[in-house]
Tab-separated table of C-alpha atoms in Angstrom:
chain	number	residue	atom	x	y	z
C	1	UNK	CA	0.000	0.000	0.000
C	2	UNK	CA	1.488	3.393	-0.945
C	3	UNK	CA	2.431	5.447	2.100
C	4	UNK	CA	0.846	8.786	2.890
C	5	UNK	CA	2.896	11.647	1.448
C	6	UNK	CA	2.984	14.500	4.003
C	7	UNK	CA	4.687	16.866	1.556
C	8	UNK	CA	2.007	16.362	-1.092
C	9	UNK	CA	-0.709	16.680	1.549
C	10	UNK	CA	0.788	19.939	2.836
C	11	UNK	CA	1.101	21.381	-0.673
C	12	UNK	CA	-2.300	22.958	-0.020
C	13	UNK	CA	-1.761	23.484	3.684
C	14	UNK	CA	-3.469	26.875	3.751
C	15	UNK	CA	-6.622	25.559	2.103
C	16	UNK	CA	-6.683	22.533	4.412
C	17	UNK	CA	-6.064	24.708	7.471
C	18	UNK	CA	-9.026	27.008	6.922
C	19	UNK	CA	-11.790	24.485	7.798
C	20	UNK	CA	-9.908	23.550	10.980
C	21	UNK	CA	-9.664	27.220	11.916
C	22	UNK	CA	-13.353	27.741	11.163
C	23	UNK	CA	-14.271	24.771	13.354
C	24	UNK	CA	-12.021	25.859	16.224
C	25	UNK	CA	-13.520	29.353	16.118
C	26	UNK	CA	-16.982	27.926	16.786
C	27	UNK	CA	-16.039	25.754	19.790
C	28	UNK	CA	-17.475	27.478	22.860
C	29	UNK	CA	-15.045	26.169	25.473
C	30	UNK	CA	-13.021	28.591	27.542
C	31	UNK	CA	-10.234	26.501	29.068
C	32	UNK	CA	-10.291	22.830	28.087
C	33	UNK	CA	-7.382	21.179	29.853
C	34	UNK	CA	-7.252	17.935	27.861
C	35	UNK	CA	-7.626	17.784	24.068
C	36	UNK	CA	-7.239	14.939	21.586
C	37	UNK	CA	-6.777	15.616	17.858
C	38	UNK	CA	-8.026	12.452	16.147
C	39	UNK	CA	-6.581	11.966	12.683
C	40	UNK	CA	-4.045	14.711	13.311
C	41	UNK	CA	-2.038	13.994	10.152
C	42	UNK	CA	1.224	15.985	10.043
C	43	UNK	CA	0.068	18.122	12.974
C	44	UNK	CA	-1.200	21.213	11.171
C	45	UNK	CA	-4.580	21.112	12.943
C	46	UNK	CA	-2.837	20.334	16.255
C	47	UNK	CA	-0.850	23.541	15.849
C	48	UNK	CA	-4.093	25.510	15.597
C	49	UNK	CA	-5.466	23.840	18.725
C	50	UNK	CA	-2.245	24.722	20.568
C	51	UNK	CA	-2.520	28.348	19.444
C	52	UNK	CA	-6.113	28.580	20.720
C	53	UNK	CA	-5.522	26.745	24.031
C	54	UNK	CA	-1.792	26.970	24.843
C	55	UNK	CA	-2.198	25.641	28.398
C	56	UNK	CA	-4.051	22.464	27.429
C	57	UNK	CA	-2.545	18.990	27.289
C	58	UNK	CA	-2.958	18.052	23.623
C	59	UNK	CA	-2.448	14.605	22.087
C	60	UNK	CA	-2.344	13.968	18.343
C	61	UNK	CA	-3.519	10.529	17.156
C	62	UNK	CA	-3.058	9.164	13.630
C	63	UNK	CA	-2.673	5.762	11.968
C	64	UNK	CA	-0.059	6.914	9.449
C	65	UNK	CA	3.576	6.539	10.587
C	66	UNK	CA	4.616	8.903	7.780
C	67	UNK	CA	2.258	11.649	8.932
C	68	UNK	CA	3.289	11.254	12.578
C	69	UNK	CA	6.963	11.334	11.623
C	70	UNK	CA	6.360	14.707	10.014
C	71	UNK	CA	4.459	15.907	13.091
C	72	UNK	CA	7.203	14.708	15.441
C	73	UNK	CA	9.912	16.314	13.321
C	74	UNK	CA	8.152	19.674	13.575
C	75	UNK	CA	7.159	19.411	17.238
C	76	UNK	CA	9.280	16.708	18.915
C	77	UNK	CA	8.192	17.708	22.423
C	78	UNK	CA	4.449	17.303	21.753
C	79	UNK	CA	2.535	14.088	22.405
C	80	UNK	CA	1.875	11.959	19.316
C	81	UNK	CA	0.237	8.520	19.320
C	82	UNK	CA	0.068	5.969	16.515
C	83	UNK	CA	-3.408	4.441	16.466
C	84	UNK	CA	-6.720	4.007	14.669
C	85	UNK	CA	-9.706	6.236	15.349
C	86	UNK	CA	-12.011	3.209	15.677
C	87	UNK	CA	-9.965	1.653	18.466
C	88	UNK	CA	-9.029	4.786	20.367
C	89	UNK	CA	-10.449	5.125	23.881
C	90	UNK	CA	-9.401	7.902	26.279
C	91	UNK	CA	-8.811	7.187	29.957
C	92	UNK	CA	-10.048	9.291	31.634
C	93	UNK	CA	-12.532	11.321	29.583
C	94	UNK	CA	-11.155	14.445	27.863
C	95	UNK	CA	-12.505	17.976	27.576
C	96	UNK	CA	-12.352	18.204	23.778
C	97	UNK	CA	-12.253	15.548	21.091
C	98	UNK	CA	-11.375	17.280	17.838
C	99	UNK	CA	-11.133	15.893	14.333
C	100	UNK	CA	-10.458	17.726	11.087
C	101	UNK	CA	-11.046	15.765	7.865
C	102	UNK	CA	-10.586	12.256	9.269
C	103	UNK	CA	-13.914	10.682	10.258
C	104	UNK	CA	-15.016	10.192	6.647
C	105	UNK	CA	-12.388	7.417	6.451
C	106	UNK	CA	-14.132	5.509	9.259
C	107	UNK	CA	-17.342	3.445	8.749
C	108	UNK	CA	-20.138	3.000	11.272
C	109	UNK	CA	-20.757	6.615	12.205
C	110	UNK	CA	-23.670	5.913	14.550
C	111	UNK	CA	-21.433	3.765	16.764
C	112	UNK	CA	-18.420	6.039	16.295
C	113	UNK	CA	-20.127	9.298	17.269
C	114	UNK	CA	-21.943	7.792	20.258
C	115	UNK	CA	-18.697	6.283	21.499
C	116	UNK	CA	-16.814	9.555	21.127
C	117	UNK	CA	-19.405	11.775	22.804
C	118	UNK	CA	-19.387	9.331	25.725
C	119	UNK	CA	-15.624	9.864	25.996
C	120	UNK	CA	-16.060	13.618	26.490
C	121	UNK	CA	-16.098	14.991	30.037
C	122	UNK	CA	-19.136	16.893	31.300
C	123	UNK	CA	-19.053	20.435	29.960
C	124	UNK	CA	-16.700	19.384	27.150
C	125	UNK	CA	-17.284	18.945	23.425
C	126	UNK	CA	-16.882	16.703	20.411
C	127	UNK	CA	-15.968	18.763	17.326
C	128	UNK	CA	-15.577	17.313	13.837
C	129	UNK	CA	-15.195	18.504	10.274
C	130	UNK	CA	-15.697	16.112	7.366
C	131	UNK	CA	-15.367	16.656	3.612
C	132	UNK	CA	-18.737	16.225	1.921
C	133	UNK	CA	-17.822	16.691	-1.720
C	134	UNK	CA	-17.996	13.083	-2.866
C	135	UNK	CA	-20.468	13.935	-5.628
C	136	UNK	CA	-18.130	16.531	-7.120
C	137	UNK	CA	-16.801	16.206	-10.697
C	138	UNK	CA	-13.383	15.161	-9.379
C	139	UNK	CA	-14.848	12.158	-7.549
C	140	UNK	CA	-17.130	11.361	-10.475
C	141	UNK	CA	-14.081	11.192	-12.741
C	142	UNK	CA	-12.312	8.723	-10.433
C	143	UNK	CA	-15.428	6.560	-10.198
C	144	UNK	CA	-15.868	6.497	-13.969
C	145	UNK	CA	-12.234	5.547	-14.568
C	146	UNK	CA	-12.425	2.861	-11.867
C	147	UNK	CA	-15.626	1.330	-13.246
C	148	UNK	CA	-14.741	1.673	-16.929
C	149	UNK	CA	-14.118	-2.043	-17.245
C	150	UNK	CA	-10.448	-1.625	-18.097
C	151	UNK	CA	-9.087	-5.195	-18.092
C	152	UNK	CA	-5.861	-4.063	-16.470
C	153	UNK	CA	-7.610	-3.684	-13.133
C	154	UNK	CA	-10.890	-5.489	-13.722
C	155	UNK	CA	-12.965	-5.507	-10.530
C	156	UNK	CA	-10.102	-4.460	-8.252
C	157	UNK	CA	-11.477	-0.924	-7.940
C	158	UNK	CA	-15.181	-1.739	-7.665
C	159	UNK	CA	-15.325	-1.125	-3.906
C	160	UNK	CA	-13.162	2.009	-3.881
C	161	UNK	CA	-15.987	4.569	-4.351
C	162	UNK	CA	-17.658	3.268	-1.182
C	163	UNK	CA	-14.630	3.959	1.021
C	164	UNK	CA	-15.856	7.276	2.391
C	165	UNK	CA	-18.679	7.631	4.905
C	166	UNK	CA	-20.540	10.913	5.410
C	167	UNK	CA	-24.246	11.021	6.237
C	168	UNK	CA	-26.779	13.836	6.086
C	169	UNK	CA	-26.787	16.428	8.902
C	170	UNK	CA	-30.058	15.017	10.293
C	171	UNK	CA	-28.339	11.655	10.799
C	172	UNK	CA	-25.723	13.150	13.134
C	173	UNK	CA	-28.298	15.197	14.998
C	174	UNK	CA	-30.370	12.069	15.616
C	175	UNK	CA	-27.328	10.063	16.722
C	176	UNK	CA	-26.146	12.733	19.176
C	177	UNK	CA	-29.296	14.460	20.432
C	178	UNK	CA	-29.879	12.145	23.430
C	179	UNK	CA	-26.235	12.288	24.474
C	180	UNK	CA	-25.463	15.992	24.092
C	181	UNK	CA	-26.703	19.122	25.840
C	182	UNK	CA	-26.386	21.182	22.648
C	183	UNK	CA	-25.502	20.454	19.034
C	184	UNK	CA	-24.354	22.774	16.256
C	185	UNK	CA	-24.297	21.399	12.691
C	186	UNK	CA	-23.568	23.368	9.537
C	187	UNK	CA	-22.112	23.035	6.056
C	188	UNK	CA	-19.821	25.362	4.122
C	189	UNK	CA	-18.849	25.190	0.472
C	190	UNK	CA	-15.429	26.719	-0.037
C	191	UNK	CA	-14.538	28.112	-3.450
C	192	UNK	CA	-10.833	27.446	-3.813
C	193	UNK	CA	-9.082	29.334	-6.615
C	194	UNK	CA	-6.637	26.801	-8.023
C	195	UNK	CA	-3.750	27.066	-10.487
C	196	UNK	CA	-5.482	25.004	-13.151
C	197	UNK	CA	-6.878	21.442	-13.221
C	198	UNK	CA	-3.471	19.909	-12.462
C	199	UNK	CA	-3.628	21.563	-9.036
C	200	UNK	CA	-7.010	19.920	-8.392
C	201	UNK	CA	-5.542	16.607	-9.494
C	202	UNK	CA	-2.637	16.990	-7.027
C	203	UNK	CA	-5.078	17.820	-4.220
C	204	UNK	CA	-7.212	14.744	-4.923
C	205	UNK	CA	-4.202	12.488	-5.470
C	206	UNK	CA	-2.973	13.161	-1.920
C	207	UNK	CA	-6.258	12.113	-0.273
C	208	UNK	CA	-9.400	11.094	-2.170
C	209	UNK	CA	-7.561	9.042	-4.783
C	210	UNK	CA	-5.846	6.844	-2.196
C	211	UNK	CA	-8.617	4.188	-1.994
C	212	UNK	CA	-8.162	3.606	-5.715
C	213	UNK	CA	-4.366	3.670	-5.781
C	214	UNK	CA	-4.135	1.422	-2.709
C	215	UNK	CA	-6.073	-1.314	-4.524
C	216	UNK	CA	-3.813	-1.406	-7.579
C	217	UNK	CA	-0.963	-3.916	-7.470
C	218	UNK	CA	1.931	-1.919	-8.912
C	219	UNK	CA	3.218	1.529	-9.833
C	220	UNK	CA	2.559	0.979	-13.547
C	221	UNK	CA	-1.174	0.603	-12.994
C	222	UNK	CA	-1.225	3.452	-10.494
C	223	UNK	CA	0.428	5.781	-12.993
C	224	UNK	CA	-2.058	4.725	-15.680
C	225	UNK	CA	-5.004	5.345	-13.361
C	226	UNK	CA	-3.609	8.749	-12.417
C	227	UNK	CA	-3.110	9.709	-16.077
C	228	UNK	CA	-6.697	8.791	-16.981
C	229	UNK	CA	-8.014	10.726	-13.986
C	230	UNK	CA	-5.957	13.769	-14.918
C	231	UNK	CA	-7.480	13.708	-18.401
C	232	UNK	CA	-10.981	13.602	-16.929
C	233	UNK	CA	-10.264	16.365	-14.412
C	234	UNK	CA	-8.892	18.558	-17.181
C	235	UNK	CA	-12.196	18.118	-19.015
C	236	UNK	CA	-14.329	18.723	-15.912
C	237	UNK	CA	-12.476	21.816	-14.675
C	238	UNK	CA	-11.709	24.195	-17.508
C	239	UNK	CA	-9.290	27.028	-16.622
C	240	UNK	CA	-10.121	30.649	-17.326
C	241	UNK	CA	-8.022	33.047	-19.424
C	242	UNK	CA	-5.634	33.463	-16.481
C	243	UNK	CA	-5.144	29.724	-16.066
C	244	UNK	CA	-7.183	29.598	-12.851
C	245	UNK	CA	-10.101	27.340	-12.014
C	246	UNK	CA	-12.615	27.307	-9.174
C	247	UNK	CA	-12.661	24.165	-7.047
C	248	UNK	CA	-15.888	24.069	-4.988
C	249	UNK	CA	-15.423	22.002	-1.859
C	250	UNK	CA	-18.284	21.309	0.558
C	251	UNK	CA	-17.562	20.389	4.167
C	252	UNK	CA	-19.728	19.445	7.167
C	253	UNK	CA	-19.100	20.722	10.688
C	254	UNK	CA	-20.422	19.315	13.971
C	255	UNK	CA	-19.913	20.547	17.532
C	256	UNK	CA	-21.734	18.556	20.248
C	257	UNK	CA	-21.478	19.642	23.901
C	258	UNK	CA	-22.009	17.353	26.901
């Protein structure tokens, strides 16, 4: 399985940081003393949590050794833990469980969200942001290439489009309403101005394309899949006379207080 590439992921660090900042700005906690950043990646969201609550004990959790190596290299004195979101259990409960763009990789959201809100201390919060752009042209292109019937990968990619899990806002409200004192749920569609369709391709290749690339057996097939996707993305996102293209990106935000 190809490793996560922190440098490619951080190529659009500013765009990826904005949803985390927007989520943090809406968390109505004054002085949480214990915070966990689930799916912390290379630590860019953890840095924002540290800036907002510098006195808190903050732990970053991620299942990618490559991402955690990057995080540790930048902040060697911070606490980083290698682990899966599904199996993570805090002892004792923590004041804030935070996750920026990670829960969509995890199935079973009813169980997941109930388990996490139960791990929040009284007066604390569960705060999550999830991409919700899986019906965008970029994802449609990947699905069409995967299901094109190309004999070189046959049925190997059939399950890839179902990797991501994001439900409607009403689903999360119903899951959390009996376990939380207050719930805020909203969606935002960012309009990223990108340097042409190749920039959109690079963005997708670092994250959303991974379920497809991970299922291909060798670099030759991965490169072929990438080339076909790039062709489709170039058709779907036509640049303007300055070479720029808008990349709409919808995201869901949830803050549930105990």
